[in-house]
Coordinates of N, CA and C in Angstrom, one line a residue:
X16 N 169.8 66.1 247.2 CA 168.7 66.8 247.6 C 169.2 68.2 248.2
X17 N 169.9 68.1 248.7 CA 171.0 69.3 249.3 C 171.1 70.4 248.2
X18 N 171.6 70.0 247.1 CA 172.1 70.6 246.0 C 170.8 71.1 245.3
X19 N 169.5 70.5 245.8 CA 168.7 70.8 245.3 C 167.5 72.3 245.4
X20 N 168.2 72.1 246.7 CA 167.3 73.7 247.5 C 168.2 74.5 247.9
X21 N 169.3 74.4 248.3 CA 170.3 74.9 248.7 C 170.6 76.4 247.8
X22 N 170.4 75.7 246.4 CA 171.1 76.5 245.0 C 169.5 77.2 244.4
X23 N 168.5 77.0 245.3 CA 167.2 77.4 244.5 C 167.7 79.0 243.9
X24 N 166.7 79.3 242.9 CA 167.1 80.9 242.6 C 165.8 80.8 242.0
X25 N 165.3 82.3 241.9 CA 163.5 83.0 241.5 C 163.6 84.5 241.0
X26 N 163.2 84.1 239.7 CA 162.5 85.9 239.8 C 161.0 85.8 239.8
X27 N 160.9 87.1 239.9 CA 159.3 87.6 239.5 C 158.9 88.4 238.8
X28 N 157.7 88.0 237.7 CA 157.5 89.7 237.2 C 156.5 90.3 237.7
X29 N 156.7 91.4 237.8 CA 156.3 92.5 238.3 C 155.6 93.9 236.8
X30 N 154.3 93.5 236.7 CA 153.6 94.8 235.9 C 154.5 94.4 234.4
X31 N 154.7 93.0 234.0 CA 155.7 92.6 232.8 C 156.9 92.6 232.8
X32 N 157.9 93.3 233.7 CA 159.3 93.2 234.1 C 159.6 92.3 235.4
X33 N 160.6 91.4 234.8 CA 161.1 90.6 235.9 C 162.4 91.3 236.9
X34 N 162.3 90.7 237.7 CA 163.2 91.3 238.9 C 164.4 90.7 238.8
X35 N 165.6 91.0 239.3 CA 166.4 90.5 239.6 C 166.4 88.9 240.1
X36 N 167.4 87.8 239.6 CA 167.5 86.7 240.3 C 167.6 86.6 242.2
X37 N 167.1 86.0 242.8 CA 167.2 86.2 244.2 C 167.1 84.8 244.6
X38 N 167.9 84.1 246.0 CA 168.0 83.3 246.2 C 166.5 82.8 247.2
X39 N 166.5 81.5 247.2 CA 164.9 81.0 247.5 C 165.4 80.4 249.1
X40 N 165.2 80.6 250.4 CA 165.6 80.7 251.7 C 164.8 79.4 252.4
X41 N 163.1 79.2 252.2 CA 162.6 78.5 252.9 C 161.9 77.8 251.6
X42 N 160.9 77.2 252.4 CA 159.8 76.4 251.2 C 160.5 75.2 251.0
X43 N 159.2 74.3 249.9 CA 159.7 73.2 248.9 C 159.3 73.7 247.1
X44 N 160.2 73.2 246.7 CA 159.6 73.4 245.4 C 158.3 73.0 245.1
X45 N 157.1 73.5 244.4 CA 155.8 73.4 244.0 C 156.0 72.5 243.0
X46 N 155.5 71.1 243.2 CA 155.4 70.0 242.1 C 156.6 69.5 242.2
X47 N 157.5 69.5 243.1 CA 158.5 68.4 243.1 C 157.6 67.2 244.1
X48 N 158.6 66.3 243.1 CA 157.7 65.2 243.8 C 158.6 64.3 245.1
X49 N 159.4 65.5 245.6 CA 159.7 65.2 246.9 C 158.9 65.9 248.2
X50 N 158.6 67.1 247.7 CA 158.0 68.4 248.2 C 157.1 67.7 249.5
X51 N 156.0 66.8 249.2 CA 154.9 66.7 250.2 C 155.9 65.4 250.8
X52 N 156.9 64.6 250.8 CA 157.4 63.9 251.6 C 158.4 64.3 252.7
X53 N 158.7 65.6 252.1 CA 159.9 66.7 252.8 C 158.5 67.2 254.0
X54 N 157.9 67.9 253.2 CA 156.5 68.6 254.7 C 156.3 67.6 255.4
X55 N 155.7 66.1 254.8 CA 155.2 65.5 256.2 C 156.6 65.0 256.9
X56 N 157.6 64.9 256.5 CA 158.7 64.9 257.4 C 158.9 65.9 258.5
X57 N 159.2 66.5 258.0 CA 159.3 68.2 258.7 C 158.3 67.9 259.9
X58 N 156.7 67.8 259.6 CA 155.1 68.0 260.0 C 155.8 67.0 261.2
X59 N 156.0 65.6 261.3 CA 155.7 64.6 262.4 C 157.1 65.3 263.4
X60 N 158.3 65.8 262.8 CA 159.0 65.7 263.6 C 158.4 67.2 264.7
X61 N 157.7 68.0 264.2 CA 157.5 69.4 264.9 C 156.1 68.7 266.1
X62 N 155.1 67.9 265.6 CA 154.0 67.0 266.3 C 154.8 66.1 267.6
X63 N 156.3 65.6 266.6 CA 156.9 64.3 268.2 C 157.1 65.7 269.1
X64 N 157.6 67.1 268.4 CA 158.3 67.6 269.7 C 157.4 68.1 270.4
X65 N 156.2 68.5 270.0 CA 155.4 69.1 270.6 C 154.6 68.4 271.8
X66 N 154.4 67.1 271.3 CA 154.0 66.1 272.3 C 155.1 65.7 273.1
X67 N 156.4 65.9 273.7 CA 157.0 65.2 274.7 C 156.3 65.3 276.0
X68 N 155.8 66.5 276.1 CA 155.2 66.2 277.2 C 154.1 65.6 277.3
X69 N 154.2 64.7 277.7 CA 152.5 63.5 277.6 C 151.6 63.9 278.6
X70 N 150.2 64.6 278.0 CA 149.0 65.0 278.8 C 148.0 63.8 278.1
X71 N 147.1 63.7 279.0 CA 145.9 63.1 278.6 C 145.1 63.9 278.5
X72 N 145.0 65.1 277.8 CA 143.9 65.6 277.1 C 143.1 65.5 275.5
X73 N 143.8 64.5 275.3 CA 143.2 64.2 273.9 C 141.9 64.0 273.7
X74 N 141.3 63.9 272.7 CA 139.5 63.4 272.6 C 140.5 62.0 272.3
X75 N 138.8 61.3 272.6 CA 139.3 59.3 272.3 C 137.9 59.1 270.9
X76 N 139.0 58.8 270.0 CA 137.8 58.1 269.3 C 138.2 56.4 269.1
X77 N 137.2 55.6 269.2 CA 136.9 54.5 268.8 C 138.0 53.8 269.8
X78 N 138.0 54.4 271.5 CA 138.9 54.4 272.7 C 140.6 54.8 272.3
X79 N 140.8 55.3 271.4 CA 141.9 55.7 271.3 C 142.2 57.0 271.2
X80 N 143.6 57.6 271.9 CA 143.3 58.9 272.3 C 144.0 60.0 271.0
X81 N 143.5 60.7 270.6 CA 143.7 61.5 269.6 C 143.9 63.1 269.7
X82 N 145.2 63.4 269.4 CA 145.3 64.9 269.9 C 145.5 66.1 268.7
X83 N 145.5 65.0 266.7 CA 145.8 65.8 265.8 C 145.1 65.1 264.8
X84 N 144.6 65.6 264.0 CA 144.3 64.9 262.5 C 144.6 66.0 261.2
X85 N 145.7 65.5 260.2 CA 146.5 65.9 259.8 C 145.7 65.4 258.1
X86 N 146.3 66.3 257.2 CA 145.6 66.1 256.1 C 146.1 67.1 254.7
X87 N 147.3 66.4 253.7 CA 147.6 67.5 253.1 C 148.6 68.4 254.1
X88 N 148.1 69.8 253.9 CA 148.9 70.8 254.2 C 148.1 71.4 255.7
X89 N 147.4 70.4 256.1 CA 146.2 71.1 257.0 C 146.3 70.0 258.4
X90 N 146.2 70.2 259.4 CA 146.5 70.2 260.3 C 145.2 70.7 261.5
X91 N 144.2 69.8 262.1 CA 143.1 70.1 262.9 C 144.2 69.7 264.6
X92 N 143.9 70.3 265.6 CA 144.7 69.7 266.7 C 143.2 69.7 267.6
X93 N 143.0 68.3 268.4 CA 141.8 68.0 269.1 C 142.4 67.9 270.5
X94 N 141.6 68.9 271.6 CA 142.3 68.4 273.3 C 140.4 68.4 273.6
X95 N 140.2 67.9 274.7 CA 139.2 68.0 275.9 C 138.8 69.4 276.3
X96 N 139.5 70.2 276.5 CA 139.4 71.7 276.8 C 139.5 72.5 276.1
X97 N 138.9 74.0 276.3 CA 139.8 75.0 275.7 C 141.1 75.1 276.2
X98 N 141.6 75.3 277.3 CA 142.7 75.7 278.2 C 143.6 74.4 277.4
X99 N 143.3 72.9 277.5 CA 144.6 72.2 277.0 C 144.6 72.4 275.7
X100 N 143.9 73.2 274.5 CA 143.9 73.4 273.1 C 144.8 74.3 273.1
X101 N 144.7 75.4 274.1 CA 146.0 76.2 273.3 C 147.1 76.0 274.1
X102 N 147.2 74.7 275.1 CA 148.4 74.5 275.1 C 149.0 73.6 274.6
X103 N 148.0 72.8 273.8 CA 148.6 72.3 272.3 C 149.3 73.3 271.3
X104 N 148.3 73.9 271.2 CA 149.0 75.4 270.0 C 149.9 75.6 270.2
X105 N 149.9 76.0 271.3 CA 151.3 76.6 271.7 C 152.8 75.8 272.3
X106 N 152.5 74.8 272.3 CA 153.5 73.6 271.7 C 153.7 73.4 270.3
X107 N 152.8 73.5 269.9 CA 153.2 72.8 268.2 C 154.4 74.2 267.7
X108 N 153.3 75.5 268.2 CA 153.9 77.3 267.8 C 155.2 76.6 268.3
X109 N 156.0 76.6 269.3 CA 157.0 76.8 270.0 C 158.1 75.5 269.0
X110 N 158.1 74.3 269.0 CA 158.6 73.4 268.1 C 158.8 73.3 266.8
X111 N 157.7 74.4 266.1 CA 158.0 74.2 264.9 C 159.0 75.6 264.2
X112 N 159.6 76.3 265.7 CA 160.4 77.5 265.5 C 161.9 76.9 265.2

């Protein structure tokens, strides 16, 4: 897998002419079929760090307390307040640096 992203390379064309080869830095490949198990990997570990601090601001559905619902590439984050939503945000912002 290493070997796999490590060594990415991309051009682009541009107006019919391609660019130079240039190395690929971040991302997953599009249509590998590792791709969406590498994000949600990535996804839960930036969610544990964001939550170490345990607040009880989550909404409770069906009494259970819920502070994210996650979907694909999309990501809703649910608190009680405005004031504890963006300090959710801004946990998740800060962890997933």
């Amino acid at each position: 897998m290493k070997d796999l992203y490590s060594k990415s390379m991309s051009m682009v064309q541009i107006e019919g002419e391609l660019t130079e080869w240039f190395r690929i830095r971040v991302g997953v490949r599009q249509g590998c079929g590792m791709s969406s198990d590498l994000f949600n990997l990535i996804l839960e570990i930036v969610m544990r760090l964001a939550k170490k601090e345990e607040s009880d601001t989550s909404v409770k559905l069906n009494g259970r307390p819920v502070d994210n619902l996650r979907f694909a590439d999309d990501i809703d984050l649910l608190a009680d307040t405005k004031e504890s939503l963006q300090d959710l945000t801004n946990r998740v912002d800060d962890s997933s640096k």
